[in-house]
mmCIF file of N, CA and C in Angstrom:
data_model
loop_
_atom_site.group_PDB
_atom_site.id
_atom_site.type_symbol
_atom_site.label_atom_id
_atom_site.label_comp_id
_atom_site.label_asym_id
_atom_site.label_seq_id
_atom_site.Cartn_x
_atom_site.Cartn_y
_atom_site.Cartn_z
ATOM 1 N N MET M 1 24.143 22.028 -34.359
ATOM 2 C CA MET M 1 24.057 20.672 -33.793
ATOM 3 C C MET M 1 22.487 20.220 -34.024
ATOM 4 N N LYS M 2 21.684 20.976 -33.928
ATOM 5 C CA LYS M 2 20.283 20.739 -34.034
ATOM 6 C C LYS M 2 19.897 19.937 -35.542
ATOM 7 N N ASN M 3 20.787 20.427 -36.283
ATOM 8 C CA ASN M 3 20.426 19.862 -37.731
ATOM 9 C C ASN M 3 21.095 18.433 -37.535
ATOM 10 N N ILE M 4 22.011 18.125 -36.919
ATOM 11 C CA ILE M 4 22.858 16.950 -37.108
ATOM 12 C C ILE M 4 21.752 15.828 -36.288
ATOM 13 N N TYR M 5 20.772 16.173 -35.434
ATOM 14 C CA TYR M 5 19.848 15.362 -34.912
ATOM 15 C C TYR M 5 18.643 15.089 -35.830
ATOM 16 N N ILE M 6 18.362 16.087 -36.644
ATOM 17 C CA ILE M 6 17.437 15.880 -37.650
ATOM 18 C C ILE M 6 17.793 14.972 -38.807
ATOM 19 N N VAL M 7 19.186 15.162 -39.325
ATOM 20 C CA VAL M 7 19.505 13.991 -40.217
ATOM 21 C C VAL M 7 19.714 12.683 -39.724
ATOM 22 N N ALA M 8 20.122 12.587 -38.494
ATOM 23 C CA ALA M 8 20.292 11.340 -37.872
ATOM 24 C C ALA M 8 18.637 10.402 -37.971
ATOM 25 N N LEU M 9 17.826 11.468 -37.303
ATOM 26 C CA LEU M 9 16.499 10.948 -37.190
ATOM 27 C C LEU M 9 15.909 10.543 -38.364
ATOM 28 N N LEU M 10 16.071 11.354 -39.496
ATOM 29 C CA LEU M 10 15.715 10.901 -40.743
ATOM 30 C C LEU M 10 16.055 9.735 -41.398
ATOM 31 N N CYS M 11 17.483 9.730 -41.048
ATOM 32 C CA CYS M 11 18.499 8.185 -41.546
ATOM 33 C C CYS M 11 17.675 6.981 -41.137
ATOM 34 N N ALA M 12 17.760 7.134 -39.722
ATOM 35 C CA ALA M 12 17.013 6.127 -38.759
ATOM 36 C C ALA M 12 15.227 6.099 -39.525
ATOM 37 N N LEU M 13 14.753 6.904 -39.791
ATOM 38 C CA LEU M 13 13.548 6.332 -40.359
ATOM 39 C C LEU M 13 13.723 5.724 -41.489
ATOM 40 N N VAL M 14 14.146 6.278 -42.219
ATOM 41 C CA VAL M 14 14.349 5.588 -43.800
ATOM 42 C C VAL M 14 14.869 4.276 -43.821
ATOM 43 N N LEU M 15 16.172 3.865 -42.996
ATOM 44 C CA LEU M 15 16.580 2.677 -42.965
ATOM 45 C C LEU M 15 15.825 1.753 -42.133
ATOM 46 N N GLY M 16 14.893 2.176 -41.251
ATOM 47 C CA GLY M 16 13.708 1.403 -40.566
ATOM 48 C C GLY M 16 12.839 0.989 -41.372
ATOM 49 N N SER M 17 12.457 1.716 -42.250
ATOM 50 C CA SER M 17 11.297 1.527 -43.040
ATOM 51 C C SER M 17 11.744 0.408 -44.352
ATOM 52 N N PHE M 18 12.902 0.751 -44.791
ATOM 53 C CA PHE M 18 13.523 -0.388 -45.750
ATOM 54 C C PHE M 18 13.299 -1.620 -45.004
ATOM 55 N N TYR M 19 14.132 -1.477 -43.795
ATOM 56 C CA TYR M 19 14.275 -3.105 -42.844
ATOM 57 C C TYR M 19 12.615 -3.613 -42.675
ATOM 58 N N SER M 20 11.933 -2.881 -42.489
ATOM 59 C CA SER M 20 10.642 -3.679 -42.388
ATOM 60 C C SER M 20 9.804 -4.180 -43.557
ATOM 61 N N MET M 21 10.181 -3.413 -44.768
ATOM 62 C CA MET M 21 9.416 -3.885 -45.926
ATOM 63 C C MET M 21 10.389 -5.170 -46.441
ATOM 64 N N ALA M 22 11.718 -5.331 -46.122
ATOM 65 C CA ALA M 22 12.331 -6.464 -46.275
ATOM 66 C C ALA M 22 12.025 -7.575 -45.788
ATOM 67 N N GLN M 23 11.247 -7.312 -44.435
ATOM 68 C CA GLN M 23 10.901 -8.307 -43.614
ATOM 69 C C GLN M 23 9.610 -9.465 -44.256
ATOM 70 N N GLU M 24 9.054 -8.590 -45.018
ATOM 71 C CA GLU M 24 7.523 -9.269 -45.692
ATOM 72 C C GLU M 24 7.966 -10.304 -46.693
ATOM 73 N N THR M 25 7.384 -11.702 -46.225
ATOM 74 C CA THR M 25 8.058 -12.803 -47.006
ATOM 75 C C THR M 25 7.075 -13.843 -47.395
ATOM 76 N N SER M 26 5.962 -13.394 -46.991
ATOM 77 C CA SER M 26 4.728 -14.485 -47.043
ATOM 78 C C SER M 26 3.663 -13.757 -47.625
ATOM 79 N N GLY M 27 2.530 -14.377 -47.996
ATOM 80 C CA GLY M 27 1.314 -13.926 -48.480
ATOM 81 C C GLY M 27 0.364 -14.841 -48.158
ATOM 82 N N ALA M 28 -0.938 -14.610 -48.234
ATOM 83 C CA ALA M 28 -2.351 -15.064 -47.602
ATOM 84 C C ALA M 28 -3.467 -15.457 -48.738
ATOM 85 N N LEU M 29 -4.406 -16.421 -48.642
ATOM 86 C CA LEU M 29 -5.448 -16.611 -49.170
ATOM 87 C C LEU M 29 -6.691 -16.571 -48.243
ATOM 88 N N SER M 30 -7.665 -15.634 -48.748
ATOM 89 C CA SER M 30 -8.974 -15.700 -48.128
ATOM 90 C C SER M 30 -9.748 -15.663 -48.952
ATOM 91 N N GLY M 31 -11.199 -16.219 -48.198
ATOM 92 C CA GLY M 31 -12.397 -16.009 -49.468
ATOM 93 C C GLY M 31 -13.663 -16.752 -48.374
ATOM 94 N N GLN M 32 -14.464 -17.178 -48.962
ATOM 95 C CA GLN M 32 -15.905 -17.590 -48.444
ATOM 96 C C GLN M 32 -16.254 -19.011 -49.070
ATOM 97 N N VAL M 33 -16.270 -19.913 -48.082
ATOM 98 C CA VAL M 33 -16.624 -21.449 -48.886
ATOM 99 C C VAL M 33 -18.376 -21.476 -49.108
ATOM 100 N N LYS M 34 -18.682 -21.535 -50.319
ATOM 101 C CA LYS M 34 -20.273 -21.689 -50.476
ATOM 102 C C LYS M 34 -20.470 -23.158 -51.407
ATOM 103 N N ASP M 35 -21.599 -23.664 -51.166
ATOM 104 C CA ASP M 35 -22.079 -24.691 -51.952
ATOM 105 C C ASP M 35 -22.781 -24.660 -53.192
ATOM 106 N N ALA M 36 -23.200 -25.544 -54.052
ATOM 107 C CA ALA M 36 -23.393 -25.236 -55.294
ATOM 108 C C ALA M 36 -24.824 -24.285 -55.694
ATOM 109 N N LYS M 37 -25.562 -24.397 -54.320
ATOM 110 C CA LYS M 37 -26.741 -23.242 -54.483
ATOM 111 C C LYS M 37 -25.869 -22.180 -53.955
ATOM 112 N N GLY M 38 -25.126 -21.682 -53.677
ATOM 113 C CA GLY M 38 -24.550 -20.445 -53.233
ATOM 114 C C GLY M 38 -24.719 -20.091 -51.605
ATOM 115 N N GLU M 39 -24.929 -21.226 -50.981
ATOM 116 C CA GLU M 39 -25.239 -21.095 -49.554
ATOM 117 C C GLU M 39 -23.754 -21.276 -48.618
ATOM 118 N N VAL M 40 -23.573 -20.479 -47.741
ATOM 119 C CA VAL M 40 -22.210 -20.530 -46.959
ATOM 120 C C VAL M 40 -22.079 -22.067 -46.270
ATOM 121 N N VAL M 41 -20.986 -22.505 -46.368
ATOM 122 C CA VAL M 41 -20.915 -23.824 -45.685
ATOM 123 C C VAL M 41 -19.776 -23.471 -44.301
ATOM 124 N N PRO M 42 -20.416 -23.084 -43.146
ATOM 125 C CA PRO M 42 -19.666 -23.023 -42.029
ATOM 126 C C PRO M 42 -18.859 -24.640 -41.557
ATOM 127 N N GLY M 43 -17.775 -24.051 -41.304
ATOM 128 C CA GLY M 43 -16.872 -25.304 -40.661
ATOM 129 C C GLY M 43 -16.123 -25.949 -41.624
ATOM 130 N N ALA M 44 -16.312 -25.684 -42.864
ATOM 131 C CA ALA M 44 -15.602 -26.442 -44.017
ATOM 132 C C ALA M 44 -14.197 -26.385 -43.913
ATOM 133 N N SER M 45 -13.297 -27.520 -44.069
ATOM 134 C CA SER M 45 -12.123 -27.377 -43.986
ATOM 135 C C SER M 45 -11.257 -26.896 -45.448
ATOM 136 N N VAL M 46 -10.255 -26.130 -45.094
ATOM 137 C CA VAL M 46 -9.872 -25.334 -46.162
ATOM 138 C C VAL M 46 -8.179 -26.000 -45.944
ATOM 139 N N VAL M 47 -7.696 -26.443 -47.043
ATOM 140 C CA VAL M 47 -6.482 -26.815 -46.937
ATOM 141 C C VAL M 47 -5.516 -26.467 -48.386
ATOM 142 N N ALA M 48 -4.563 -25.540 -48.220
ATOM 143 C CA ALA M 48 -4.150 -25.215 -49.389
ATOM 144 C C ALA M 48 -2.432 -25.791 -49.338
ATOM 145 N N ILE M 49 -2.005 -26.734 -50.165
ATOM 146 C CA ILE M 49 -0.874 -27.296 -50.365
ATOM 147 C C ILE M 49 0.353 -26.496 -51.532
ATOM 148 N N HIS M 50 1.139 -26.235 -50.912
ATOM 149 C CA HIS M 50 2.266 -25.735 -51.915
ATOM 150 C C HIS M 50 3.125 -27.043 -52.557
ATOM 151 N N THR M 51 2.362 -27.376 -53.772
ATOM 152 C CA THR M 51 2.983 -28.230 -54.526
ATOM 153 C C THR M 51 4.096 -28.548 -54.751
ATOM 154 N N PRO M 52 5.237 -27.158 -54.983
ATOM 155 C CA PRO M 52 6.714 -27.850 -55.303
ATOM 156 C C PRO M 52 7.445 -27.865 -53.752
ATOM 157 N N THR M 53 6.923 -27.811 -52.756
ATOM 158 C CA THR M 53 7.463 -28.156 -51.384
ATOM 159 C C THR M 53 6.810 -29.232 -50.677
ATOM 160 N N GLY M 54 5.233 -29.489 -50.962
ATOM 161 C CA GLY M 54 4.821 -30.164 -50.153
ATOM 162 C C GLY M 54 4.034 -29.564 -48.727
ATOM 163 N N THR M 55 4.144 -28.501 -48.467
ATOM 164 C CA THR M 55 3.914 -27.631 -47.249
ATOM 165 C C THR M 55 2.423 -27.639 -47.452
ATOM 166 N N ARG M 56 1.942 -28.066 -46.397
ATOM 167 C CA ARG M 56 0.242 -27.912 -45.974
ATOM 168 C C ARG M 56 -0.202 -26.634 -45.037
ATOM 169 N N TYR M 57 -1.089 -26.021 -45.411
ATOM 170 C CA TYR M 57 -1.509 -25.127 -44.337
ATOM 171 C C TYR M 57 -3.144 -25.384 -44.379
ATOM 172 N N GLY M 58 -3.897 -25.323 -43.389
ATOM 173 C CA GLY M 58 -5.085 -25.491 -43.567
ATOM 174 C C GLY M 58 -5.727 -24.927 -42.162
ATOM 175 N N ILE M 59 -7.151 -24.585 -42.227
ATOM 176 C CA ILE M 59 -8.071 -24.005 -41.267
ATOM 177 C C ILE M 59 -9.427 -24.509 -41.665
ATOM 178 N N ALA M 60 -10.106 -24.099 -40.590
ATOM 179 C CA ALA M 60 -11.741 -24.209 -40.667
ATOM 180 C C ALA M 60 -12.640 -23.115 -41.025
ATOM 181 N N ALA M 61 -13.322 -22.960 -42.054
ATOM 182 C CA ALA M 61 -14.204 -21.879 -42.151
ATOM 183 C C ALA M 61 -14.848 -21.516 -41.061
ATOM 184 N N ASP M 62 -15.149 -20.411 -40.616
ATOM 185 C CA ASP M 62 -16.207 -19.743 -39.687
ATOM 186 C C ASP M 62 -17.371 -19.798 -39.645
ATOM 187 N N VAL M 63 -18.351 -19.361 -38.788
ATOM 188 C CA VAL M 63 -19.752 -19.605 -38.860
ATOM 189 C C VAL M 63 -20.546 -19.142 -40.696
ATOM 190 N N ASP M 64 -19.705 -18.119 -40.829
ATOM 191 C CA ASP M 64 -19.967 -17.290 -42.071
ATOM 192 C C ASP M 64 -19.276 -17.858 -43.434
ATOM 193 N N GLY M 65 -18.463 -19.073 -43.161
ATOM 194 C CA GLY M 65 -18.091 -19.536 -44.192
ATOM 195 C C GLY M 65 -16.847 -18.959 -44.751
ATOM 196 N N ARG M 66 -16.463 -18.067 -43.950
ATOM 197 C CA ARG M 66 -15.010 -17.331 -44.295
ATOM 198 C C ARG M 66 -13.911 -18.050 -43.957
ATOM 199 N N TYR M 67 -12.800 -17.824 -44.430
ATOM 200 C CA TYR M 67 -11.550 -18.417 -44.095
ATOM 201 C C TYR M 67 -10.422 -17.660 -44.407
ATOM 202 N N PHE M 68 -9.108 -17.531 -43.752
ATOM 203 C CA PHE M 68 -7.972 -16.620 -43.842
ATOM 204 C C PHE M 68 -6.813 -17.501 -43.574
ATOM 205 N N LEU M 69 -6.236 -17.909 -44.776
ATOM 206 C CA LEU M 69 -4.795 -18.524 -44.411
ATOM 207 C C LEU M 69 -3.837 -17.672 -44.650
ATOM 208 N N ASN M 70 -3.055 -17.551 -43.595
ATOM 209 C CA ASN M 70 -1.859 -16.538 -43.557
ATOM 210 C C ASN M 70 -0.424 -17.196 -43.782
ATOM 211 N N ASN M 71 0.795 -16.492 -43.746
ATOM 212 C CA ASN M 71 2.177 -16.718 -43.427
ATOM 213 C C ASN M 71 2.163 -17.856 -44.458
ATOM 214 N N LEU M 72 1.552 -17.787 -45.597
ATOM 215 C CA LEU M 72 1.970 -18.999 -46.764
ATOM 216 C C LEU M 72 3.302 -18.163 -47.554
ATOM 217 N N ARG M 73 3.783 -19.336 -48.063
ATOM 218 C CA ARG M 73 5.036 -19.490 -48.914
ATOM 219 C C ARG M 73 4.445 -18.428 -50.331
ATOM 220 N N ILE M 74 5.262 -17.662 -50.660
ATOM 221 C CA ILE M 74 4.769 -17.072 -51.946
ATOM 222 C C ILE M 74 5.401 -17.862 -52.865
ATOM 223 N N GLY M 75 4.723 -17.755 -54.166
ATOM 224 C CA GLY M 75 4.737 -18.342 -55.567
ATOM 225 C C GLY M 75 3.640 -19.020 -55.871
ATOM 226 N N ALA M 76 3.922 -19.616 -57.052
ATOM 227 C CA ALA M 76 2.749 -20.481 -57.829
ATOM 228 C C ALA M 76 3.003 -22.080 -57.479
ATOM 229 N N GLY M 77 1.871 -22.610 -57.592
ATOM 230 C CA GLY M 77 1.921 -24.238 -57.337
ATOM 231 C C GLY M 77 0.943 -24.504 -56.395
ATOM 232 N N TYR M 78 0.119 -23.997 -55.792
ATOM 233 C CA TYR M 78 -0.777 -24.170 -54.947
ATOM 234 C C TYR M 78 -2.070 -25.106 -55.061
ATOM 235 N N THR M 79 -2.314 -26.021 -54.309
ATOM 236 C CA THR M 79 -3.535 -26.512 -54.561
ATOM 237 C C THR M 79 -4.505 -26.510 -53.619
ATOM 238 N N VAL M 80 -5.492 -25.710 -53.527
ATOM 239 C CA VAL M 80 -6.575 -25.539 -52.662
ATOM 240 C C VAL M 80 -7.558 -26.130 -52.828
ATOM 241 N N THR M 81 -8.156 -26.954 -51.364
ATOM 242 C CA THR M 81 -9.254 -27.926 -51.208
ATOM 243 C C THR M 81 -9.838 -27.517 -50.005
ATOM 244 N N ALA M 82 -11.243 -27.225 -50.683
ATOM 245 C CA ALA M 82 -12.526 -26.873 -49.464
ATOM 246 C C ALA M 82 -13.572 -28.311 -49.042
ATOM 247 N N SER M 83 -13.643 -28.767 -48.228
ATOM 248 C CA SER M 83 -14.393 -29.893 -48.098
ATOM 249 C C SER M 83 -15.157 -30.115 -46.876
ATOM 250 N N LEU M 84 -16.350 -30.671 -46.587
ATOM 251 C CA LEU M 84 -16.948 -30.969 -45.468
ATOM 252 C C LEU M 84 -17.505 -32.482 -45.489
ATOM 253 N N THR M 85 -17.494 -33.068 -44.508
ATOM 254 C CA THR M 85 -18.069 -34.670 -44.698
ATOM 255 C C THR M 85 -19.753 -34.182 -45.065
ATOM 256 N N GLY M 86 -19.852 -35.232 -45.812
ATOM 257 C CA GLY M 86 -20.946 -35.238 -46.678
ATOM 258 C C GLY M 86 -21.331 -34.316 -48.020
ATOM 259 N N MET M 87 -20.403 -33.734 -48.249
ATOM 260 C CA MET M 87 -20.305 -32.523 -49.517
ATOM 261 C C MET M 87 -19.023 -32.767 -50.357
ATOM 262 N N LYS M 88 -19.398 -32.856 -51.681
ATOM 263 C CA LYS M 88 -18.356 -32.824 -52.861
ATOM 264 C C LYS M 88 -17.376 -31.557 -52.495
ATOM 265 N N SER M 89 -16.055 -32.202 -52.412
ATOM 266 C CA SER M 89 -14.841 -31.196 -52.121
ATOM 267 C C SER M 89 -14.852 -30.419 -53.381
ATOM 268 N N GLU M 90 -14.436 -29.002 -53.270
ATOM 269 C CA GLU M 90 -14.030 -28.277 -54.627
ATOM 270 C C GLU M 90 -12.351 -28.303 -54.570
ATOM 271 N N VAL M 91 -11.851 -28.292 -55.366
ATOM 272 C CA VAL M 91 -10.449 -28.165 -55.581
ATOM 273 C C VAL M 91 -9.874 -27.195 -56.773
ATOM 274 N N ARG M 92 -9.175 -26.472 -56.320
ATOM 275 C CA ARG M 92 -8.647 -25.483 -57.290
ATOM 276 C C ARG M 92 -7.136 -25.636 -57.098
ATOM 277 N N GLU M 93 -6.568 -25.695 -58.595
ATOM 278 C CA GLU M 93 -5.038 -25.890 -58.836
ATOM 279 C C GLU M 93 -4.361 -24.729 -59.610
ATOM 280 N N ASN M 94 -3.120 -24.565 -59.296
ATOM 281 C CA ASN M 94 -2.075 -23.718 -59.866
ATOM 282 C C ASN M 94 -2.584 -22.231 -59.610
ATOM 283 N N ILE M 95 -2.820 -22.136 -58.147
ATOM 284 C CA ILE M 95 -3.202 -20.897 -57.263
ATOM 285 C C ILE M 95 -1.882 -20.205 -56.969
ATOM 286 N N ASP M 96 -1.678 -18.805 -57.219
ATOM 287 C CA ASP M 96 -0.524 -18.034 -56.967
ATOM 288 C C ASP M 96 -0.652 -17.558 -55.883
ATOM 289 N N VAL M 97 0.301 -17.571 -55.185
ATOM 290 C CA VAL M 97 0.430 -16.675 -53.749
ATOM 291 C C VAL M 97 1.035 -15.262 -54.025
ATOM 292 N N ARG M 98 0.725 -14.035 -53.523
ATOM 293 C CA ARG M 98 1.620 -12.940 -53.824
ATOM 294 C C ARG M 98 2.106 -12.309 -52.571
ATOM 295 N N LEU M 99 3.432 -11.778 -52.634
ATOM 296 C CA LEU M 99 3.771 -11.310 -51.373
ATOM 297 C C LEU M 99 3.469 -10.170 -50.817
ATOM 298 N N GLY M 100 3.037 -10.271 -49.442
ATOM 299 C CA GLY M 100 2.496 -9.021 -48.735
ATOM 300 C C GLY M 100 0.989 -8.903 -48.743
ATOM 301 N N GLY M 101 0.425 -9.407 -49.769
ATOM 302 C CA GLY M 101 -1.063 -9.283 -49.675
ATOM 303 C C GLY M 101 -1.942 -10.515 -49.599
ATOM 304 N N SER M 102 -3.361 -10.412 -49.410
ATOM 305 C CA SER M 102 -4.123 -11.652 -49.393
ATOM 306 C C SER M 102 -4.844 -11.771 -50.544
ATOM 307 N N GLN M 103 -4.751 -12.611 -51.223
ATOM 308 C CA GLN M 103 -5.305 -13.035 -52.484
ATOM 309 C C GLN M 103 -6.766 -13.626 -52.325
ATOM 310 N N ARG M 104 -7.908 -13.370 -52.830
ATOM 311 C CA ARG M 104 -9.300 -13.790 -52.433
ATOM 312 C C ARG M 104 -9.288 -14.979 -53.306
ATOM 313 N N LEU M 105 -10.208 -16.037 -52.797
ATOM 314 C CA LEU M 105 -10.080 -17.383 -53.690
ATOM 315 C C LEU M 105 -11.613 -17.748 -52.778
ATOM 316 N N ASP M 106 -12.803 -17.742 -53.623
ATOM 317 C CA ASP M 106 -13.864 -18.062 -53.058
ATOM 318 C C ASP M 106 -14.239 -19.589 -53.862
#
């Protein structure tokens, strides 16, 4: 009888781990916004646009110029723009977002 409980517990753990892995459907972008001199740009606006669908994701960089955009659709075709009033915008195109991880983009 004890063996039945152990087998049932193992089955539940294995099936539960497959279920949790299957739920991962997004990715993330993170990085630090810096100007041409290499100095951080706090408060910069970072916008990622998934070009195939037009979906926009945006955030403001923190006091250290760092940003983290999560829950992004996975796949290719992102255009990422960092901007701040009075400064030249930086645009990166054809950025790929990978499943389950955070891709660094400075």
